[in-house]
Amino acid sequence: MSESDQPADKRGFGDPIERDEDVPLLTGEATYTDDIQLRGTAHLAIRRSDHAHARLLEVDTSAAEAMDDVVAVYTGADVEDSGVPNTIPTAWMLPGLVTPQYRMLAVDKVRHEGDGIAAVVAETPQAAQDALEAIDVEYEALEHVTDPVESVDRDVPPVHEEAEDNVAFDFELGDADAVDEAFADADRVASVDLRQPRLIPNAMEPRSALADWDVATEKLRLWMTSQNPHLHRMLLSAGTLGVPENKIQVIAPEVGGGFGSKIYHYPDEAVTAWCSMQLGRPVKWKASRMEGYVTDCHGRDHTTSAEIAVDDDGTVRGIRVETHAGLGAQLSQFATATPSYLYATILSGEYAIPAIHCRVIGAFTNTTPVDAYRGAGRSEGIYVIERLMDVAARELEMDPAELRRTNLVPPDEFPYETAAAVVYDSGEYERAMDTALEHVGYDDLRERQAELREEGRYLGIGVANFVESAGLSPSGLAGDLGAQAGGWESSIVRFDSTGTVTVLVGTADQGQGHRTTFAQIAAEELGVDVDAIDVVEGDTDQIPQGLGTYGSRSASVGGGAIARGAREVREKAREIAAHQLEASVDDIEFDDGEFHVAGAPDRSYHIQEIAAEAYLGHDLPEEMDPGLEATNFYDPENFTFPFGTHVAVVEIQPETGEIDLERYVAVDDCGEIINPMIVEGQVHGGIAQGIGAALYEGAAYDDDGHLLTRRMDEYAVPHSTYVPDFETDHTVTPSPHNPIGVKGVGESATIAAAPTVVSAVVDALEPFDVDHLDMPITPETVWQAMGGEE
Ligand code: MCN
């Protein structure tokens, strides 16, 4: 932050400024990929597999080709024969990882319902859709498997010949011997077997792409629903199309939500680009909502056995975790990172646990590929440790909040290295926990719970603590862990000669409000009003490099790059000001945009005046180049570790098993807050998604491997009426290594909410000896747990 205190009326860092992006979004004026119209555009539709697992005996496209308005029909063999690399690469290598080739269209067999078989390009979207029906596909059905445990335990035909046992990786983290010792020495052991169902992202805008191959310049322009255009550019170039990276421009216009699902390099957008290259004309593809359900990467899909060793006084000695992680039919880019490093490394939660061991078996199944979904890996890990805390509290007959408090990492232990191989940057866990428990009135609630139980009413109080690794960095660590990309972010901060500022940054917004918050960061550093700042994201030709938006990294890593760039610009401006004021640079002070000599504020230059001077170039310090801009690559030294405590209060209706979610209290700590209103919005959305996972959502397959939950009335995303008013608060523990002290917030509440709500429901059912219920906990589940008939 700048050297000066921010005046009360200034709209900078820390102020709840209204989102700059909202007017066009709310009035329908914003431009999404599908809104972009290019003359001569043809339309792509993709014929998809109806089978979960089948050999492709024949794909006859002749009838489709003969239909009116059909321009071309391509099969997987056509793509393969075209000589492009035709690989959708994985971006994260683990030791011993099996990496079967993932092609743009299937050639030998289909491996999940929705696998792409053929591409139809037609003059109109309708003609392309109609022609799909005319493609005659002859299949030889194979036995399929949708469950990750069955996939490796049962004798089934492998999803990929390269992995006969369906195991893509077998990953271990932690010290197994130390854990054995802890378990042998501890007073008690408690355990839980749990399933974290497959979740479907459900962004408001379905995925789409518009590709335009310029035959003359051999350049590809691709507009797409992307969370990371630069990563898409790199993967398209190196793995899939073989087009030089500097001949690809990827543009993400407005993107209507992603929740992780638009990080990935899918076959569909690549096929769109490939078709445009074949035809030399623009080609557009847009997923229908139902197509999205079987092609957008799903999330979670874990089956876990976990144990915890505790002493009678509540001290946790160790945990042991074994998980089967469903990967789906193909390795999506981060499919291997999510259930390994992002999951196992967070299992310590907020607690000082001396011994941790985790084994993860990554299993191929005949299902839609699984990858990171909001909270990725960290949600799954925190869920495990928080469920373990609850079962241990039951075992010890101890209050679950008290058990948690007993084991918190104390504030003076930071930076704290966990037994799960990460170093937490900063934390005041007990402060956040106290704030949440006081806010909800925890002790009174426990009394009320006891009274109500006397009346045959079942109140449940759920508490969960969370910590999250946000923003994967530094690049060196990412590389050691297997990432095929760095952990940095890049920015350009540029004053124009008239004093306005353009900030270009390699992150890419899908609803997070970057334009507003990033302007606030620059405004604070440069002492100019946010209205003078324009933030540009999402275009690889405008912003030379970047890594995009995922892992709640944009504020800390992108924001860090902006702050550093702005400081560099400010320092150059200071030198120019010193020259103008005929003083030494060391004597120049910067106050709210004005440079003046220390102790002589009457004669000053505003940084915007200095910008004009920098571009005139008439009177600059000797050997200084004209211009006022800086390019910055920021590679943080560590993740940031946001944390907090959430509390839910539920009442169960014994007659029906219905769960009334009465209250939801969230205390989050994301370090310094750039914009409290935006942070609040992120927390609200995150809680809703966590509640969805706990009570409503979950993909289901039928016996033939068909997705049953493929429409919005079958896959229950929570409506606003399903959730209570959220009661939120924050503590502020700055990240010591981040230039602006921020930590991420985009996933925190999702990570916290599912274990909080499950904890509350299970707590309500204590009189029925219920220790655990798997998500989604429906009224039927509750009813049965209370002894009701199936
Ligand atoms: N912010 C802030 N102060 C902080 C931290 C963050 O004001 N201390 C602001 C940021 O400037 C940004 C927003 O909060 O405007 C979220 O910041 P951050 O935590 O850095 O997360 P990202 O911007 O990197 O967004 C990614 C994260 C992820 S991983 C998912 S998934 C997710 C999420 O954000 N998907 C979303 N939030 C979403 N919100 C919307 N509307 N749509 C999605 O698809």
XYZ file of C-alpha atoms and ligand atoms in Angstrom, residues 19 203 227 256-260 373-375 378 507 509-514 517-518 521 548-556 670-676 678-679 682 689 742-747, ligand 1:
92
model
C -18.638 -3.255 -9.270
C -21.896 -22.108 -14.749
C -10.636 -18.816 -17.333
C -20.580 -16.156 -17.354
C -19.200 -18.182 -14.470
C -16.764 -21.047 -14.485
C -16.256 -22.486 -10.995
C -13.267 -24.305 -12.444
C -14.311 -27.607 -9.179
C -14.536 -24.624 -6.795
C -12.541 -25.587 -3.703
C -8.940 -28.396 -0.496
C -5.792 -13.282 -14.993
C -12.536 -12.820 -14.732
C -15.696 -14.930 -14.840
C -17.686 -12.892 -12.335
C -15.190 -12.174 -9.553
C -15.056 -8.403 -10.131
C -11.416 -8.076 -11.155
C -10.694 -4.627 -7.397
C -7.631 -4.432 -9.615
C -5.084 -1.808 -6.108
C -5.313 -17.025 -15.674
C -7.832 -17.369 -12.904
C -8.128 -20.468 -10.769
C -7.098 -21.564 -7.292
C -8.155 -18.167 -5.835
C -4.918 -16.698 -7.135
C -5.992 -13.519 -8.915
C -6.030 -11.112 -5.967
C -2.796 -12.377 -4.444
C -8.559 -13.493 3.533
C -5.866 -11.132 4.763
C -6.179 -7.488 3.736
C -9.511 -6.959 1.994
C -9.415 -5.031 -1.285
C -13.183 -4.650 -1.616
C -15.383 -5.815 1.278
C -16.934 -8.144 -3.464
C -15.455 -10.382 -0.777
C -17.662 -14.321 -2.992
C -22.302 -23.913 -3.350
C -4.057 -10.295 0.622
C -5.044 -13.937 0.591
C -7.567 -15.564 -1.749
C -11.285 -15.713 -1.012
C -12.884 -17.152 -4.159
C -13.197 -20.700 -2.856
N -10.637 -10.067 -3.227
C -10.597 -8.989 -2.374
N -9.828 -9.070 -1.237
C -9.145 -10.186 -0.940
C -9.209 -11.310 -1.789
C -9.962 -11.207 -2.941
O -11.264 -7.990 -2.624
N -8.414 -10.250 0.156
C -11.417 -10.015 -4.464
C -10.522 -10.169 -5.700
O -9.919 -8.998 -6.103
C -11.492 -10.743 -6.702
C -12.367 -11.652 -5.845
O -12.288 -11.134 -4.518
O -12.247 -9.711 -7.275
C -11.882 -13.119 -5.842
O -10.497 -13.121 -5.683
P -9.575 -14.421 -5.509
O -9.847 -15.062 -4.231
O -8.204 -14.032 -5.836
O -10.114 -15.453 -6.606
P -9.945 -15.351 -8.206
O -10.295 -13.996 -8.627
O -8.678 -15.957 -8.616
O -11.152 -16.256 -8.660
C -11.069 -17.667 -8.655
C -12.045 -18.269 -7.683
C -12.302 -19.658 -8.044
S -10.955 -20.675 -8.038
C -13.558 -20.105 -8.403
S -13.796 -21.729 -8.797
C -14.638 -19.185 -8.441
C -14.454 -17.985 -7.636
O -13.249 -17.488 -7.685
N -15.471 -19.155 -9.489
C -16.366 -18.108 -9.570
N -15.480 -17.133 -7.566
C -16.385 -17.080 -8.580
N -17.268 -16.067 -8.653
C -18.105 -16.008 -9.715
N -19.001 -14.977 -9.760
N -18.083 -16.934 -10.719
C -17.243 -17.972 -10.671
O -17.214 -18.851 -11.668
